[in-house]
CSV table of C-alpha atoms in Angstrom, one decimal:
chain,number,residue,atom,x,y,z
A,74,MET,CA,-16.8,-2.5,6.7
A,75,ALA,CA,-16.6,-1.3,10.4
A,76,SER,CA,-18.5,-3.4,12.9
A,77,PRO,CA,-20.8,-1.4,14.8
A,78,ASN,CA,-20.9,-1.6,18.9
A,79,LEU,CA,-23.4,-4.1,19.5
A,80,PHE,CA,-23.4,-3.3,23.2
A,81,LYS,CA,-24.5,0.3,22.4
A,82,MET,CA,-27.3,-0.8,20.1
A,83,THR,CA,-31.1,-0.9,21.3
A,84,GLU,CA,-32.8,-4.0,20.7
A,85,SER,CA,-34.6,-2.7,17.5
A,86,GLU,CA,-31.0,-1.5,15.9
A,87,TYR,CA,-29.6,-4.9,17.0
A,88,SER,CA,-32.6,-6.8,15.3
A,89,SER,CA,-32.3,-4.7,12.1
A,90,PHE,CA,-28.6,-5.4,12.1
A,91,VAL,CA,-28.7,-9.2,12.4
A,92,THR,CA,-31.7,-9.2,9.8
A,93,GLN,CA,-29.6,-7.2,7.4
A,94,ARG,CA,-26.6,-9.4,7.8
A,95,TYR,CA,-28.5,-12.6,7.7
A,96,LEU,CA,-30.1,-11.7,4.3
A,97,SER,CA,-27.0,-10.6,2.8
A,98,GLU,CA,-25.0,-13.9,3.8
A,99,LEU,CA,-28.1,-15.7,2.3
A,100,ILE,CA,-28.2,-13.7,-0.8
A,101,GLY,CA,-24.5,-14.3,-1.3
A,102,VAL,CA,-25.0,-18.1,-0.6
A,103,ILE,CA,-27.9,-18.3,-3.1
A,104,LEU,CA,-26.1,-16.1,-5.6
A,105,GLY,CA,-22.9,-18.2,-5.3
A,106,ASP,CA,-24.8,-21.5,-5.5
A,107,PHE,CA,-26.6,-20.2,-8.7
A,108,LYS,CA,-23.2,-19.4,-10.1
A,109,MET,CA,-21.9,-22.8,-9.4
A,110,LEU,CA,-24.9,-24.6,-11.0
A,111,LEU,CA,-25.2,-22.4,-13.9
A,112,SER,CA,-21.2,-23.4,-14.6
A,113,ILE,CA,-21.9,-26.9,-14.0
A,114,LEU,CA,-25.0,-26.8,-16.6
A,115,ILE,CA,-22.8,-24.7,-19.2
A,116,LEU,CA,-20.0,-27.5,-18.7
A,117,LEU,CA,-22.3,-30.1,-19.2
A,118,SER,CA,-24.2,-28.7,-22.1
A,119,LEU,CA,-21.0,-27.9,-24.0
A,120,SER,CA,-19.5,-31.4,-23.1
A,121,GLY,CA,-22.9,-32.9,-24.6
A,122,PHE,CA,-22.8,-30.7,-27.7
A,123,LEU,CA,-19.1,-31.7,-28.4
A,124,CYS,CA,-20.0,-35.5,-27.8
A,125,TYR,CA,-22.9,-35.0,-30.2
A,126,GLN,CA,-20.7,-33.3,-32.7
A,127,ALA,CA,-18.1,-36.0,-32.6
A,128,TRP,CA,-20.9,-38.7,-33.0
A,129,LYS,CA,-22.3,-36.9,-35.6
A,130,MET,CA,-19.2,-36.5,-37.6
A,131,ASN,CA,-18.4,-40.1,-37.3
A,132,ILE,CA,-21.5,-41.2,-38.6
A,133,ASP,CA,-21.5,-38.7,-41.6
A,134,ASP,CA,-17.9,-39.4,-42.6
A,135,PHE,CA,-18.5,-43.2,-42.5
A,136,THR,CA,-19.0,-44.6,-46.1
A,137,TYR,CA,-19.1,-47.6,-47.7
A,138,ASP,CA,-16.3,-46.8,-49.8
A,139,GLU,CA,-13.9,-46.4,-46.7
A,140,LEU,CA,-14.4,-50.0,-45.7
A,141,PRO,CA,-11.2,-51.7,-46.0
A,142,GLU,CA,-11.7,-54.6,-48.5
A,143,SER,CA,-11.2,-57.3,-45.8
A,144,ALA,CA,-14.4,-56.2,-44.4
A,145,MET,CA,-16.2,-56.0,-47.5
A,146,VAL,CA,-18.6,-59.2,-48.3
A,147,GLU,CA,-19.2,-60.1,-51.6
A,148,GLU,CA,-22.9,-61.6,-51.9
A,149,ASP,CA,-23.7,-64.7,-53.9
A,150,SER,CA,-26.8,-64.8,-56.3
A,151,ASN,CA,-27.1,-68.5,-54.9
A,152,LYS,CA,-27.9,-68.0,-51.1
A,153,ASP,CA,-28.3,-71.6,-50.4
A,154,ASN,CA,-25.0,-72.4,-51.6
A,155,ILE,CA,-22.8,-71.4,-48.6
A,156,GLU,CA,-19.2,-72.2,-48.8
A,157,MET,CA,-17.3,-72.5,-45.3
A,158,LYS,CA,-13.3,-71.3,-45.5
A,159,ASP,CA,-10.7,-72.3,-43.3
A,160,ILE,CA,-9.1,-70.1,-41.3
C-alpha cells in the first residue's frame, strides 16, 4: 500500500487516515492475540483430554488378575493370629 503524502493532507484527511491506520493495527493485534489464545486453549484442551484418556485407560485396564503373585495377600480367617515373617 502506497503511503499518502502527509504534508498535502488537510487536517480532517489526516485525522481519518490516522484513525483508519490505528483501527486496522488495533484489529490486527486483537485478532493476533485471539488466535494465540485460541491455539493455547486448543493445545491445553487436547493435552488434558489425552492425559484423561491415559489415566482412564490405566484404571480400566488394571484388574486384580493382572497383579503379580508377590503383590497378592492371602487373608487368614483368623485375623487375630498374625505371623511376622523375616525378610
